[in-house]
XYZ file of C-alpha atoms in Angstrom:
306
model
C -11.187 -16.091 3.777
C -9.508 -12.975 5.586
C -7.620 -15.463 8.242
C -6.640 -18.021 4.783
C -5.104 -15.439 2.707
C -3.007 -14.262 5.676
C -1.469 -17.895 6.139
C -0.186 -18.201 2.474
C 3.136 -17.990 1.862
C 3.919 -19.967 -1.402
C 2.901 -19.555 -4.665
C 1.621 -23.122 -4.568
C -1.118 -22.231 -1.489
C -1.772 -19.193 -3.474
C -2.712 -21.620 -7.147
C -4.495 -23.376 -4.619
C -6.221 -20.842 -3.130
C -7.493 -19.388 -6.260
C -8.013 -22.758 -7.812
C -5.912 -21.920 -10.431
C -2.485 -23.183 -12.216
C 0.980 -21.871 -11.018
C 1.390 -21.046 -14.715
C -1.422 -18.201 -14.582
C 0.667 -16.213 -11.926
C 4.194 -16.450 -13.613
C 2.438 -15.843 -17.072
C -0.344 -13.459 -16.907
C 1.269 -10.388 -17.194
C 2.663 -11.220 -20.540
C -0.925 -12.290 -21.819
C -2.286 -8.885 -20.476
C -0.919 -7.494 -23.701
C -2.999 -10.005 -26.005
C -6.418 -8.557 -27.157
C -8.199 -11.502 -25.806
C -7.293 -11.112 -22.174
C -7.559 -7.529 -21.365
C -9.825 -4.357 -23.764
C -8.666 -0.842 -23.737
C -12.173 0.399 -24.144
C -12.248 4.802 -24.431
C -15.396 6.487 -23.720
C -16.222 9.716 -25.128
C -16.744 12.411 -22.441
C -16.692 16.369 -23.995
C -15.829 17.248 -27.527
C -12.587 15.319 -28.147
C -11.811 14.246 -24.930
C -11.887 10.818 -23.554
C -11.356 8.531 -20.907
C -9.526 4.988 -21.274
C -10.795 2.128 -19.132
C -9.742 -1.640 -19.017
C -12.381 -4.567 -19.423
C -10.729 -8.213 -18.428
C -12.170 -10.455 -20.970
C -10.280 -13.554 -19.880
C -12.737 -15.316 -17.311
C -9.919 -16.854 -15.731
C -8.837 -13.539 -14.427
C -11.624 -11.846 -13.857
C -12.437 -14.300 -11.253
C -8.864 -13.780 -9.665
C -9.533 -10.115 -9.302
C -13.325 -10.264 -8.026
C -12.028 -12.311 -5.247
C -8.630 -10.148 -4.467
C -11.578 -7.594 -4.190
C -13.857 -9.669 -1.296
C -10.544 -10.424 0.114
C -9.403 -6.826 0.711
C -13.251 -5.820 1.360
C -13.210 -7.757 4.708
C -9.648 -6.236 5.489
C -10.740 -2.655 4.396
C -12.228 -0.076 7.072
C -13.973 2.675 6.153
C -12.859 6.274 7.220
C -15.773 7.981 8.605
C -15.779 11.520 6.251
C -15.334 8.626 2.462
C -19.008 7.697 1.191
C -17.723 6.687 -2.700
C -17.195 3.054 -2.836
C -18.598 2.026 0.298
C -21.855 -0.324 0.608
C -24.031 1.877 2.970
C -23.067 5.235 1.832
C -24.259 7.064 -1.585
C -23.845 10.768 -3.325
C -26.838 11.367 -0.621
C -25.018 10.564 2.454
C -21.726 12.571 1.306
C -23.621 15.994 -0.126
C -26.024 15.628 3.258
C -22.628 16.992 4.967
C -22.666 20.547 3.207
C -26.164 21.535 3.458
C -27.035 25.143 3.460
C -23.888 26.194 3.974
C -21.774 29.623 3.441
C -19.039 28.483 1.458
C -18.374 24.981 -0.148
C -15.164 24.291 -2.105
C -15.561 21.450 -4.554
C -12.374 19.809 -6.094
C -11.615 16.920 -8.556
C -8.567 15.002 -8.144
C -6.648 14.696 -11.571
C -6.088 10.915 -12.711
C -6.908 9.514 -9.752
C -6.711 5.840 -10.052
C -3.773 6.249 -12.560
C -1.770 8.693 -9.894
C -1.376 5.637 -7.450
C 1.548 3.455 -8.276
C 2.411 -0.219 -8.113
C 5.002 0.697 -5.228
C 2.171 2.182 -3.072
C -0.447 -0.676 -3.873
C 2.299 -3.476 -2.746
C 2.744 -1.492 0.692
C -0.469 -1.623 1.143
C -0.761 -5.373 0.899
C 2.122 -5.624 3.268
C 0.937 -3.215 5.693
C -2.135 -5.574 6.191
C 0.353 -8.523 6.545
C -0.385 -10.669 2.886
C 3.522 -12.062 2.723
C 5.665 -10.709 0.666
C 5.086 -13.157 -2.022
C 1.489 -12.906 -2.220
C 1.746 -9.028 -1.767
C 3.837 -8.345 -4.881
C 2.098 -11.035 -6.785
C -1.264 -9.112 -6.144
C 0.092 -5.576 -7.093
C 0.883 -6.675 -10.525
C -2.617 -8.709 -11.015
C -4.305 -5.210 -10.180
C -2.027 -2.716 -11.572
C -1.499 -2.049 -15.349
C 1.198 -0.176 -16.842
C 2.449 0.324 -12.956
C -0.220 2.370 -11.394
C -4.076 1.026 -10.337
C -6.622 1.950 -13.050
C -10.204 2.347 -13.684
C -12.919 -0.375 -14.076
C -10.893 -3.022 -11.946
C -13.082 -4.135 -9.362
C -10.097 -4.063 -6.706
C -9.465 -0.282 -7.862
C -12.269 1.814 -5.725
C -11.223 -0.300 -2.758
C -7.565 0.002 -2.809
C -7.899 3.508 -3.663
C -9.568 4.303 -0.051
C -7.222 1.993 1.540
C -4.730 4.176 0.054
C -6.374 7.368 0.971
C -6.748 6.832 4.596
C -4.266 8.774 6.191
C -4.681 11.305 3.596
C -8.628 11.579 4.694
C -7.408 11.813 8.235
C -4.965 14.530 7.499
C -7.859 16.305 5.663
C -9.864 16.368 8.883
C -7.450 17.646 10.694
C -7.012 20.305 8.890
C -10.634 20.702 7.928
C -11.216 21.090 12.253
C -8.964 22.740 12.773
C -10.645 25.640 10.233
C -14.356 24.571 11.198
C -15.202 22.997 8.031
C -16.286 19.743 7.035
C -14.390 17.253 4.591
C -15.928 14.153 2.857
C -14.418 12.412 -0.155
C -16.246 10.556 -2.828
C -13.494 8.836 -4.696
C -12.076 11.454 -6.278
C -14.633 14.128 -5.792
C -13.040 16.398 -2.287
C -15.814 18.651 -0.632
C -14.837 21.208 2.485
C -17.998 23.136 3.528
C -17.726 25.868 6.739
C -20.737 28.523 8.142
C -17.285 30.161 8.825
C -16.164 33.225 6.869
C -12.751 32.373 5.768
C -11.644 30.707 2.751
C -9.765 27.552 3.502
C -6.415 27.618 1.940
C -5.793 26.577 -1.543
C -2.258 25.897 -0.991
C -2.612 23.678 2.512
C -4.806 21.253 0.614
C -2.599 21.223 -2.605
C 0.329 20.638 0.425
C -1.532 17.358 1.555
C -2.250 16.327 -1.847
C 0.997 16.524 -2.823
C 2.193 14.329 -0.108
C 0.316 11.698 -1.748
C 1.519 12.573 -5.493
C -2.094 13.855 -5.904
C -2.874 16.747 -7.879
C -6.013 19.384 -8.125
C -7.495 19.202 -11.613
C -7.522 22.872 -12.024
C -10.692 22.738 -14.416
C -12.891 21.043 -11.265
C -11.552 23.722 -8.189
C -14.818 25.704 -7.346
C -15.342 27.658 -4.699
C -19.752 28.244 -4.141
C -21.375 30.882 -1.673
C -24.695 30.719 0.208
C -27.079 32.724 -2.214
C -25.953 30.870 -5.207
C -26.129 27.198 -6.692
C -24.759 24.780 -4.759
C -23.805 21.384 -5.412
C -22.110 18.132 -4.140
C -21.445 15.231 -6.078
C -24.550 16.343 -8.929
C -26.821 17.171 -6.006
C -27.919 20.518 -4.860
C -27.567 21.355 -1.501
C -28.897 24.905 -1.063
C -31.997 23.366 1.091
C -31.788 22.744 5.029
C -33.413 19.706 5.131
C -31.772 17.618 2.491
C -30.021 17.413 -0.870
C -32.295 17.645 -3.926
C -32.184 16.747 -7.294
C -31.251 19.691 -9.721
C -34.375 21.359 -11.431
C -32.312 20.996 -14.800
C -32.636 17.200 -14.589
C -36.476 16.687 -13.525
C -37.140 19.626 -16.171
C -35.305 17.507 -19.162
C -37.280 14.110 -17.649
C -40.227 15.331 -17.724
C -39.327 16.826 -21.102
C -38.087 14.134 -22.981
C -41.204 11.909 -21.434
C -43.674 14.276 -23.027
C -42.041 14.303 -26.215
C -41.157 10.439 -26.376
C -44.953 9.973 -25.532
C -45.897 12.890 -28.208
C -43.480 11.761 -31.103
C -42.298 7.822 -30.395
C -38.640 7.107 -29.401
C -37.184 7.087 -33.069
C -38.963 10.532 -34.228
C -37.342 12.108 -31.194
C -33.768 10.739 -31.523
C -34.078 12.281 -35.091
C -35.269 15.581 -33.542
C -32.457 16.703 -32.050
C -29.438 15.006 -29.724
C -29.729 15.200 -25.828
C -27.927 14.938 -23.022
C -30.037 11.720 -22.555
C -29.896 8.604 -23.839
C -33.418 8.319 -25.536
C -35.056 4.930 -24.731
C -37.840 3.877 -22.360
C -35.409 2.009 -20.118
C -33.023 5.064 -19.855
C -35.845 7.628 -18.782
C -37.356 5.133 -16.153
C -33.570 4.815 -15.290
C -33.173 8.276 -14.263
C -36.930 8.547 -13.057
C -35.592 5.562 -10.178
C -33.053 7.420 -9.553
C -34.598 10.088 -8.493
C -36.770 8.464 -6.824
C -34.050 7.153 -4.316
C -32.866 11.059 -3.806
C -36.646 12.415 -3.788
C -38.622 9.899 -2.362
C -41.533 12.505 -2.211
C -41.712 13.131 -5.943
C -43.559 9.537 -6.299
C -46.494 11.739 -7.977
C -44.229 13.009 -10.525
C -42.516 9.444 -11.311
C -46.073 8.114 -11.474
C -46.720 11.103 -14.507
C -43.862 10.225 -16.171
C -43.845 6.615 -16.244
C -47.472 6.798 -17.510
C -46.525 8.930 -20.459
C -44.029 6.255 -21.599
């Protein structure tokens, strides 16, 4: 598919291609606006906030974009310190990086997907030699309101293609102080055994440079000695990262008191930070499971309470 793609070079190869009518590429961007083709869907995060994500419900597109995805999969190389969006990696193989360590500094990039524009998504189709045609036509298929955005399948991995150099210049720099850097989309961990504090302002320098910006609220700087943690995992042991206490405490929790009270009586006791059904808790219980393979005795005690 990789050595097809590169050979098109009018629109008619590219209806072709996709097994689809010239008409959907000269008219789909004015049908993105009608409710059928595209949702704005907001999910509630803290309090009054909320985050907007887009849902294709036209089936015709949807399969235009899952394939611009395998397409730019087999073009797409992973850079060794990125573990978000990449098959064999996980949250385990990015906070195994910073274990133990004497300082970590955690940082969340602000409006990630929405801080990379149109302009930048085209170059990168160009820079991996689609013609021009088939470049610009793909930029507008996976960019809304002229920037990438979440819950496209082609997002996550045009937002790594994007961030390549950027995760090179962060290693640089990161090497050049003795730390470590890893990125999990847009989750930025430096960890050192050194004593000095990596500059703020050299990584808000390269961040810039990409028209990337620090969300203030998600800069944290963590010591040996105190809690540590790298994309939800804690990472105070040697050996490997572990699954906070708070989480197996409020699973084993809400597993005693489904199994004491019944799912309904203890959605009318009080609201938690859990969604209360069997399928939920055994969701979380595989999950840790996959972190904490050695707390099979505990899943086993849980599961048997539901």
């Amino acid at each position: 598919m990789k050595e097809k793609i590169l050979k098109i070079s009018t629109l008619d190869e590219l209806s072709e291609f996709f097994s689809v009518s010239k008409s959907f590429f000269n008219d789909f961007e004015s049908k993105r606006e009608d409710l059928n083709f595209i949702d704005k869907i907001r999910i509630p995060k803290r309090k009054s906030w909320y985050r907007i994500v887009y849902n294709i419900l036209d089936e015709e597109y949807r399969k235009v974009v899952e394939k611009i995805t395998y397409i730019l999969n087999e073009f797409y190389i992973p850079h060794q310190a990125v573990h978000g969006f990449v098959s064999w990696k996980s949250i385990v193989s990015n906070a195994s990086n910073h274990l133990n360590k004497a300082i970590l500094i955690n940082l969340d990039i602000k409006n990630f997907f929405e801080s990379i524009s149109i302009g930048s998504v085209m170059a990168i189709f160009i820079r991996i030699w689609l013609n021009n045609l088939v470049a610009d036509i793909f930029s507008r298929i996976v960019c809304y309101k002229w920037h990438l955005i979440a819950w496209f399948s082609t997002s996550p991995v045009i937002s790594n293609m994007y961030c390549s150099v950027m995760d090179n210049d962060f290693m640089i720099l990161a090497k050049s102080e003795w730390y470590r850097y890893t990125r999990y989309a847009d989750d930025i961990t430096f960890s050192t055994d050194n004593v000095n504090l990596l500059s703020k302002m050299k990584i808000n320098q390269i961040l810039n440079k990409f028209q990337f910006v620090i969300n203030e609220k998600k800069y944290f700087i963590q010591r040996r000695g105190w809690s540590q943690y790298v994309t939800g995992l804690s990472v105070c042991e040697k050996d490997s990262p572990r699954i906070p206490k708070s989480i197996k405490k409020n699973i084993r929790l809400e597993s005693y008191y489904i199994k004491k009270y019944g799912i309904e009586q203890q959605n009318k006791r009080w609201k938690t930070r859990f969604l209360l059904d069997k399928y939920s808790i055994m969701g979380w219980i595989s999950y840790m499971n996959k972190i904490e393979p050695k707390l099979v005795k505990y899943i086993a005690d849980s599961t048997r309470s539901l």
